[in-house]
CSV table of C-alpha atoms in Angstrom, one decimal:
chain,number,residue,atom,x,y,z
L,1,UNK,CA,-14.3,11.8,25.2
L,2,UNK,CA,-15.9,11.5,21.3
L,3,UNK,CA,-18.8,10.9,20.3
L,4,UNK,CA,-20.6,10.5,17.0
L,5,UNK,CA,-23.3,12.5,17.8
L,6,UNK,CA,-23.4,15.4,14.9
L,7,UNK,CA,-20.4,13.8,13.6
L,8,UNK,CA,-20.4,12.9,9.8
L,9,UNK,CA,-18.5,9.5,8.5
L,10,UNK,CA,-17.0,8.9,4.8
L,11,UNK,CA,-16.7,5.5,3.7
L,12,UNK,CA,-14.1,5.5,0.9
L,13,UNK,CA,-14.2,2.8,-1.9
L,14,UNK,CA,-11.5,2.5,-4.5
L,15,UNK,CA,-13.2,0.3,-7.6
L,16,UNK,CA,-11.4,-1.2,-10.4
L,17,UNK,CA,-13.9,-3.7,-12.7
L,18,UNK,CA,-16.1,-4.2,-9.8
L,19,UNK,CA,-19.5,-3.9,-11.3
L,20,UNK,CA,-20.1,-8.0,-10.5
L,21,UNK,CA,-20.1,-6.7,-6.3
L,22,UNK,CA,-21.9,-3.8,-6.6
L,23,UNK,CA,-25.1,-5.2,-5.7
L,24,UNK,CA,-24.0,-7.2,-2.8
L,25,UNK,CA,-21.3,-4.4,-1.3
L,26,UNK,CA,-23.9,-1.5,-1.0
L,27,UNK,CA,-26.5,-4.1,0.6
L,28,UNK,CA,-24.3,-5.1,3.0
L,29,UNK,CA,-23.4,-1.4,3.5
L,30,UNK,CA,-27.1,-0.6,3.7
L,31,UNK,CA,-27.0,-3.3,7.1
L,32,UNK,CA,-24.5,-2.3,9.1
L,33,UNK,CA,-24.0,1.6,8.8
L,34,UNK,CA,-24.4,3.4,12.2
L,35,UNK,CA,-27.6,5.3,11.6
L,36,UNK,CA,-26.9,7.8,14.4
L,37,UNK,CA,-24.3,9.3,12.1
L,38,UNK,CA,-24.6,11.3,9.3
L,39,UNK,CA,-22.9,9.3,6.1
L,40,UNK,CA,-21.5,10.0,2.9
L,41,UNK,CA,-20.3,6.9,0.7
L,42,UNK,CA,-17.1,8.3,-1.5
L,43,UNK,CA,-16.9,5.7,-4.3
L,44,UNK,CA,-13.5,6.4,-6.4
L,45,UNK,CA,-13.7,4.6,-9.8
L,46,UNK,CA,-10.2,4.2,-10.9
L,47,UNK,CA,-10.5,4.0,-14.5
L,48,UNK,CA,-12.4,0.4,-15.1
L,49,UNK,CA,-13.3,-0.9,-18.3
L,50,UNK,CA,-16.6,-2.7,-17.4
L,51,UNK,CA,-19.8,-1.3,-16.3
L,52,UNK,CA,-19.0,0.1,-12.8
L,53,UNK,CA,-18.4,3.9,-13.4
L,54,UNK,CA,-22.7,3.6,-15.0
L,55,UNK,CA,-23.5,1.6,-12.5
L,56,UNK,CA,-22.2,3.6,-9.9
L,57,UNK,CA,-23.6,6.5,-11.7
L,58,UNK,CA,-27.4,5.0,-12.0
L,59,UNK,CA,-27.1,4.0,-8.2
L,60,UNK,CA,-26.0,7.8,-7.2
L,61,UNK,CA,-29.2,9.1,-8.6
L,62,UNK,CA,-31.3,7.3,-6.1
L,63,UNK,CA,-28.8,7.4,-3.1
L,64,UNK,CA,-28.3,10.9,-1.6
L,65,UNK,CA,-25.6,9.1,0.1
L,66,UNK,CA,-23.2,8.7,-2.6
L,67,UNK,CA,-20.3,10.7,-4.0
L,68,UNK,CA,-18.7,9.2,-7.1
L,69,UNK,CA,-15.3,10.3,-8.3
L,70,UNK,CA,-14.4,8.7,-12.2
L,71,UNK,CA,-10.8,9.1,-12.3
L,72,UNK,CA,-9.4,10.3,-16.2
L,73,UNK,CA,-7.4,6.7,-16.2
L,74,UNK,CA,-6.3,4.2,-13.6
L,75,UNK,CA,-3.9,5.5,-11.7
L,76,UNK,CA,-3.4,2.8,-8.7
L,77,UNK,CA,-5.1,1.6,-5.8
L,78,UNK,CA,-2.8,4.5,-3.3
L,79,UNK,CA,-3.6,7.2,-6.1
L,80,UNK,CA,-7.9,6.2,-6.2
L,81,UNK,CA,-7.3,6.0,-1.7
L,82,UNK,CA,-5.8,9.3,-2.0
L,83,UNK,CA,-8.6,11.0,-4.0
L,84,UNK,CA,-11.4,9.5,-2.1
L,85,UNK,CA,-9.4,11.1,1.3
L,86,UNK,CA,-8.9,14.6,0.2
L,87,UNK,CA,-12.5,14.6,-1.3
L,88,UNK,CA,-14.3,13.1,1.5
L,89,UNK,CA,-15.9,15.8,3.7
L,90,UNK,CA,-16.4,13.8,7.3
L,91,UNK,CA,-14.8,13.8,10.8
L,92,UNK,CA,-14.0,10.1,10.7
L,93,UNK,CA,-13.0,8.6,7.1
L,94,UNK,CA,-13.5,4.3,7.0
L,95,UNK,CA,-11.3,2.8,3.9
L,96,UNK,CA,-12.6,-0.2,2.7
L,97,UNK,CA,-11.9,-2.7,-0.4
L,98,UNK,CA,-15.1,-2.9,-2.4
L,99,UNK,CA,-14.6,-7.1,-2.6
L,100,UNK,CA,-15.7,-7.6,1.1
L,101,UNK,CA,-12.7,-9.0,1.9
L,102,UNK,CA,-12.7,-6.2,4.5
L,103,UNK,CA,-15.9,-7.1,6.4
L,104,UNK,CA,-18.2,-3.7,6.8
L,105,UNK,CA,-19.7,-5.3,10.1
L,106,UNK,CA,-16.4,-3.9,12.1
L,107,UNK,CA,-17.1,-0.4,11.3
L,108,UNK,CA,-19.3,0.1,14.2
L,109,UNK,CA,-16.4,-1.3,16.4
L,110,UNK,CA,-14.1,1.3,14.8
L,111,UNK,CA,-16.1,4.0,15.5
L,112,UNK,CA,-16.7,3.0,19.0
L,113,UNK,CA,-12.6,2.7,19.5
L,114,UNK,CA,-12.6,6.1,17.8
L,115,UNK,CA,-15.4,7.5,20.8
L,116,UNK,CA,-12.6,6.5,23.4
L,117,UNK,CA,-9.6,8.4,21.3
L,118,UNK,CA,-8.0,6.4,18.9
L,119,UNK,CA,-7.2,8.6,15.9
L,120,UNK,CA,-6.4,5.3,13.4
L,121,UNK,CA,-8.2,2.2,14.1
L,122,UNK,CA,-6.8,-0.6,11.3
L,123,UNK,CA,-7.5,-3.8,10.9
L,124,UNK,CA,-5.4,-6.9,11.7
L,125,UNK,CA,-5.6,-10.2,8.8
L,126,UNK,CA,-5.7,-12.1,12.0
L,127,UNK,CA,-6.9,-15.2,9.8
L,128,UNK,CA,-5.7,-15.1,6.1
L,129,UNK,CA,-6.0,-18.7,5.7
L,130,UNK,CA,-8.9,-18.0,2.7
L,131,UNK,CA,-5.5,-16.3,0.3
L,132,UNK,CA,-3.1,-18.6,-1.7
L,133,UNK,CA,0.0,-19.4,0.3
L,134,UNK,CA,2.1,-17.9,-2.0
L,135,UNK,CA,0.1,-14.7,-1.4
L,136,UNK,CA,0.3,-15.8,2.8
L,137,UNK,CA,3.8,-16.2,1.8
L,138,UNK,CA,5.3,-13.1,0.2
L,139,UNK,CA,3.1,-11.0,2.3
L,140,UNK,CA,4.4,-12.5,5.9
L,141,UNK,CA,8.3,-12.1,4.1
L,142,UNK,CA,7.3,-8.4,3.0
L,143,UNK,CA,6.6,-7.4,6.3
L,144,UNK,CA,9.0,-8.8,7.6
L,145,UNK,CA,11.9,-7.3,5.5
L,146,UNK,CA,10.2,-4.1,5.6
L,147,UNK,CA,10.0,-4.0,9.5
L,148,UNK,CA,14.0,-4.9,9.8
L,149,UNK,CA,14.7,-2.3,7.4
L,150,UNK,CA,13.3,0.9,7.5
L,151,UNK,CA,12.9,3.3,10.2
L,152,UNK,CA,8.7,3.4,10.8
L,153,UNK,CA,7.9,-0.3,11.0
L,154,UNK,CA,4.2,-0.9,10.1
L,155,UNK,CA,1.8,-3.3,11.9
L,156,UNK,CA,2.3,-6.8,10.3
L,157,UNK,CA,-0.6,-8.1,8.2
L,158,UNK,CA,-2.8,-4.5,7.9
L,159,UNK,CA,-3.8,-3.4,4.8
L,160,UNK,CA,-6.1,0.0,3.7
L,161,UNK,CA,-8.9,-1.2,5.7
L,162,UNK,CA,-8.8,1.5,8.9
L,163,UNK,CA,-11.0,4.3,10.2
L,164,UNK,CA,-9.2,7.7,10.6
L,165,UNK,CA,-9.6,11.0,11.9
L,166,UNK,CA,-10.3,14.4,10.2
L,167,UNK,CA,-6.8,15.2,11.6
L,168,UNK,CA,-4.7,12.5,10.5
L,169,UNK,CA,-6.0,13.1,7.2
L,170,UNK,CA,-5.6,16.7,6.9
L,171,UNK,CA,-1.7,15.9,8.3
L,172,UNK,CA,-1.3,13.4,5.1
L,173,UNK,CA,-2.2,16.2,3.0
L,174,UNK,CA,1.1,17.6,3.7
L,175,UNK,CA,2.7,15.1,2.4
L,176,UNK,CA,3.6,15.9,-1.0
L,177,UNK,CA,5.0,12.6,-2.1
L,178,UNK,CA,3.7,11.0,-5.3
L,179,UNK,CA,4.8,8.0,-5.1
L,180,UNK,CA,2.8,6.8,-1.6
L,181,UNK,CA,2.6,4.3,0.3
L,182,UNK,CA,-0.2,4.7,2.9
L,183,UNK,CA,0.0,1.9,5.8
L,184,UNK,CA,3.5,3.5,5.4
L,185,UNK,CA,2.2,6.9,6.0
L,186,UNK,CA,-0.5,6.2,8.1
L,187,UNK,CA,2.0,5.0,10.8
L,188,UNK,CA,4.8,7.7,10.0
L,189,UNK,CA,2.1,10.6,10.9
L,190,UNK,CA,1.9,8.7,14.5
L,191,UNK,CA,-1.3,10.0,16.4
L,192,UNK,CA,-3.3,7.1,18.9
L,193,UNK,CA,-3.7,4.1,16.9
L,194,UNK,CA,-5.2,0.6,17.2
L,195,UNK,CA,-5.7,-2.7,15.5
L,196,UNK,CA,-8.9,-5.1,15.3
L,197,UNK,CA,-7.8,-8.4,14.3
L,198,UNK,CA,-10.6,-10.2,11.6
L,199,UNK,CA,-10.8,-13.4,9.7
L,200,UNK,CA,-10.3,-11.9,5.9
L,201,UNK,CA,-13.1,-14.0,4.3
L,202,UNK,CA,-13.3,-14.6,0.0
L,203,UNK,CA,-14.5,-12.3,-2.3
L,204,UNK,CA,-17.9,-11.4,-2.8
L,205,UNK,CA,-17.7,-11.8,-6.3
L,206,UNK,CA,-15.7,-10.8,-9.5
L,207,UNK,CA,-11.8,-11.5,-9.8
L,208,UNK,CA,-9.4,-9.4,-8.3
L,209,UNK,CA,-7.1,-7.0,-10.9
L,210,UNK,CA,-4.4,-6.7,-8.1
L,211,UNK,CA,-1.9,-9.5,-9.7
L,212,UNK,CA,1.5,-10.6,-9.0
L,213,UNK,CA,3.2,-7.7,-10.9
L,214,UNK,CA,1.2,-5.0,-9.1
L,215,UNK,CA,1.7,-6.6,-5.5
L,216,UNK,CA,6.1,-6.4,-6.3
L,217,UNK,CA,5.6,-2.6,-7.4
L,218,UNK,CA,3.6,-1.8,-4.3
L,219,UNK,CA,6.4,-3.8,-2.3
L,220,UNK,CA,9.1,-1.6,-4.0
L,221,UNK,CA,7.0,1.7,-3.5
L,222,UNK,CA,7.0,0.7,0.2
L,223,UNK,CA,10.4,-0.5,0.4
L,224,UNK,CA,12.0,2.8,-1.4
L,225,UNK,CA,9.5,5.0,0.4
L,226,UNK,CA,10.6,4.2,3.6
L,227,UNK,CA,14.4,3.3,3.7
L,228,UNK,CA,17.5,3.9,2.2
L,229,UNK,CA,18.8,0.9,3.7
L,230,UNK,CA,19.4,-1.1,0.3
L,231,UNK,CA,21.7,1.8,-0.5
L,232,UNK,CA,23.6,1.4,2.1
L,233,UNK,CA,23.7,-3.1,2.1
L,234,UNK,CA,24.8,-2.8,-1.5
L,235,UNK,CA,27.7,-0.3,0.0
L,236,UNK,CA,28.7,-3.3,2.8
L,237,UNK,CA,28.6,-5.8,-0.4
L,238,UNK,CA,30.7,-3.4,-2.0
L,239,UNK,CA,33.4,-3.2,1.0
L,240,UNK,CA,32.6,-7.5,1.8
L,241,UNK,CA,33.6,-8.2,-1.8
L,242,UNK,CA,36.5,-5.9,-1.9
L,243,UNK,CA,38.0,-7.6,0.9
L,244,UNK,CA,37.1,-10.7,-0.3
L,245,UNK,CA,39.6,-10.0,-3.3
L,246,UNK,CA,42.5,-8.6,-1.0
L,247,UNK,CA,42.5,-11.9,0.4
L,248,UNK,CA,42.2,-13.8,-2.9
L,249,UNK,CA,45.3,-11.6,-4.0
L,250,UNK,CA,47.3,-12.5,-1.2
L,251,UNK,CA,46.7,-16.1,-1.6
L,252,UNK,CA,47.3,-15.8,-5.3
L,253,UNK,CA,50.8,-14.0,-4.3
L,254,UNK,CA,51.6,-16.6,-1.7
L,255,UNK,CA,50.9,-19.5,-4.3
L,256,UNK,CA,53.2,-18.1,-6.4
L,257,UNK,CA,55.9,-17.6,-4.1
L,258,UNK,CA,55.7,-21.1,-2.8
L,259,UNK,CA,55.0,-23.2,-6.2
L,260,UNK,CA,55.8,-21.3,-9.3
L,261,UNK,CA,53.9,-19.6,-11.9
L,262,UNK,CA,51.0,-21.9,-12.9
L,263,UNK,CA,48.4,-21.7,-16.0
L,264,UNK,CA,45.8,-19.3,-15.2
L,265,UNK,CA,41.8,-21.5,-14.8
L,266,UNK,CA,39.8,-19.5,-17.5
L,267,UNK,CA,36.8,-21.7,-16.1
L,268,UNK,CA,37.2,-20.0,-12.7
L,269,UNK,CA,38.3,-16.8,-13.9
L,270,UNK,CA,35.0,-16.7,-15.9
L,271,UNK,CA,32.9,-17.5,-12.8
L,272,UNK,CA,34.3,-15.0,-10.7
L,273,UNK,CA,34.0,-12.1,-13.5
L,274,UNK,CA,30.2,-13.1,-14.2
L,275,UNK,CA,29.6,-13.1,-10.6
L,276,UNK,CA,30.9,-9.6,-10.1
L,277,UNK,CA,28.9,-8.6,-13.1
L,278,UNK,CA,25.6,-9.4,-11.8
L,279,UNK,CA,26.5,-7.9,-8.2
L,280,UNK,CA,26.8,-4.4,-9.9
L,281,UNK,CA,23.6,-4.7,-12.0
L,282,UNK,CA,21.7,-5.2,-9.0
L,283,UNK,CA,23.4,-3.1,-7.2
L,284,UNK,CA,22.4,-0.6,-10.3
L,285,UNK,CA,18.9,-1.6,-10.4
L,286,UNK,CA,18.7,-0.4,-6.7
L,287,UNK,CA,20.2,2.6,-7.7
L,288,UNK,CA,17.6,3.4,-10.6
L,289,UNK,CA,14.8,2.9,-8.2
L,290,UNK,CA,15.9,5.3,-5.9
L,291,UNK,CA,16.7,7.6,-8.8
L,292,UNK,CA,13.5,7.2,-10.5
L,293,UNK,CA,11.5,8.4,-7.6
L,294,UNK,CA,13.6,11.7,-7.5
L,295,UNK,CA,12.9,11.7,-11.1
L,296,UNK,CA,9.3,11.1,-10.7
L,297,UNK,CA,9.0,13.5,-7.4
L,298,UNK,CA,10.8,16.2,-9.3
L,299,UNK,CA,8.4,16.3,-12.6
L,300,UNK,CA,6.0,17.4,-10.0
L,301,UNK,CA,2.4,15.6,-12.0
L,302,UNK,CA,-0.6,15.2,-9.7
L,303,UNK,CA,-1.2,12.0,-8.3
L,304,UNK,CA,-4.2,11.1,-10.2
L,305,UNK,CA,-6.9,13.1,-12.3
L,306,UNK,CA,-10.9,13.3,-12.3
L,307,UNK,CA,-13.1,13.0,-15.3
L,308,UNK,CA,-16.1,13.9,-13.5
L,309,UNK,CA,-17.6,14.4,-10.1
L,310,UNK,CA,-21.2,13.0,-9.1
L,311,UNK,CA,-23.3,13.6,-6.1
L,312,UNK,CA,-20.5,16.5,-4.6
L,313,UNK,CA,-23.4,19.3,-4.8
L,314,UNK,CA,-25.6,17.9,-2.7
């Protein structure tokens, strides 16, 4: 069996414009941290325009604690998880949103599930009643969809908040994929894994930067990460439309046969032509995603950059 004794824990903390929760997020950190463990706090500033990389930097000076990674530009919430994992140093890694929307207080229940052997120990949205419904919405149909379609279906309403093990993240760092999507990979590795469900409470403060547009690239990241499956429904389209016009042929044929040669229906004719149209751009579109991502893979650029390091020489 684990145990924390002489073990070291990373709490990893992708910022974007979060100087407003600072305050509040470090002293509710400052709470509910295990002391019997030895701690480092891996903050990973993803390029944010207001005061949080100083902040962070004025904070690091008095906090032996804290390691502070100020990426060159923002890259992405995956890219900033990514750089706080392979820079983080302990034997059991927590991932945690800086807006408190992922309470701190279960940490000491995820290290406790890690002590009997769990190597990922996420947490369940168990409650999400504080989001929008259309956020509630799209996010119940995303994992649905993504469940029924690819091959490694995820654990319905988790997000990046999970404890891990040294291991499972030195296996991720095999992975040479750019374009990631880490509940995805966090389940493909496989290892012992476990969910705590959690009522996901407001933010502590500030305004989330994760908008609409962000939440459908994530979805498609996921989706295009994980299956070829919309390659292969646009293929039965294909084949469902195709026979579709056999039959309308045949019909036309018979028509003919039985009642003469009648005036062609431009109206109709239009219709049907605009329809097909629109089936092959989408079915293009699809096309380009996939394509894109063998375009992007194949450029071979790193997943995010650093501007400067703080705190990693202590």
């Amino acid at each position: 069996m684990r145990t924390r004794r002489g073990a070291t824990l990373s709490v990893i903390i992708p910022m974007h414009n979060e100087e407003a929760v600072l305050d509040v997020l470090f002293a509710r950190l400052d709470e509910v941290l295990p002391k019997d463990v030895s701690v480092e706090i891996v903050c990973v500033d993803d390029g944010s325009r207001d005061g949080t990389a100083a902040a962070l930097a004025a904070r690091a000076s008095a906090d032996p604690r804290l390691r502070i990674l100020l990426l060159a530009r923002n890259f992405g919430q995956e890219a900033a998880l990514t750089a706080g994992l392979e820079a983080a140093s302990g034997d059991m890694l927590v991932l945690i949103d800086a807006d408190l929307q992922d309470p701190p207080e279960l940490i000491g229940e995820f290290i406790e599930l890690w002590e009997q052997g769990y190597d990922v120990v996420y947490g369940i949205r168990a409650d999400r009643s504080r989001d929008g419904f259309f956020k509630r919405s799209t996010a119940g149909m995303f994992y649905r969809v993504f469940n029924a379609l690819s091959d490694v279906p995820i654990p319905a309403d988790t997000g990046s908040f999970r404890l891990v093990d040294r291991k499972v993240v030195e296996a991720l760092k095999d992975l040479p994929e750019r374009t990631r999507f880490l509940r995805g990979l966090f389940t493909w590795v496989g290892f012992r894994q476990v969910g705590v469900p959690y009522v996901r409470p407001e933010r502590a403060a500030g305004s989330t930067s994760y908008g609409l547009a962000r939440m459908w690239r994530l979805a498609v990241d996921g989706l295009t990460s994980f299956t070829t499956a919309p390659l292969r429904i646009w293929t039965a389209v294909g084949l469902a439309l195709g026979g579709l016009a056999l039959l309308y042929a045949a019909y036309t044929v018979v028509k003919v046969l039985v009642h003469g040669r009648e005036a062609p229906g431009w109206a109709s004719l239009m219709v049907v032509m605009l329809f097909g149209f629109a089936v092959q751009m989408i079915a293009f579109g699809v096309l380009g995603e996939y394509v894109g991502r063998l375009y992007q893979e194949v450029k071979g650029r790193p997943i995010y950059l650093v501007r400067e390091k703080i705190g990693f020489d202590r």
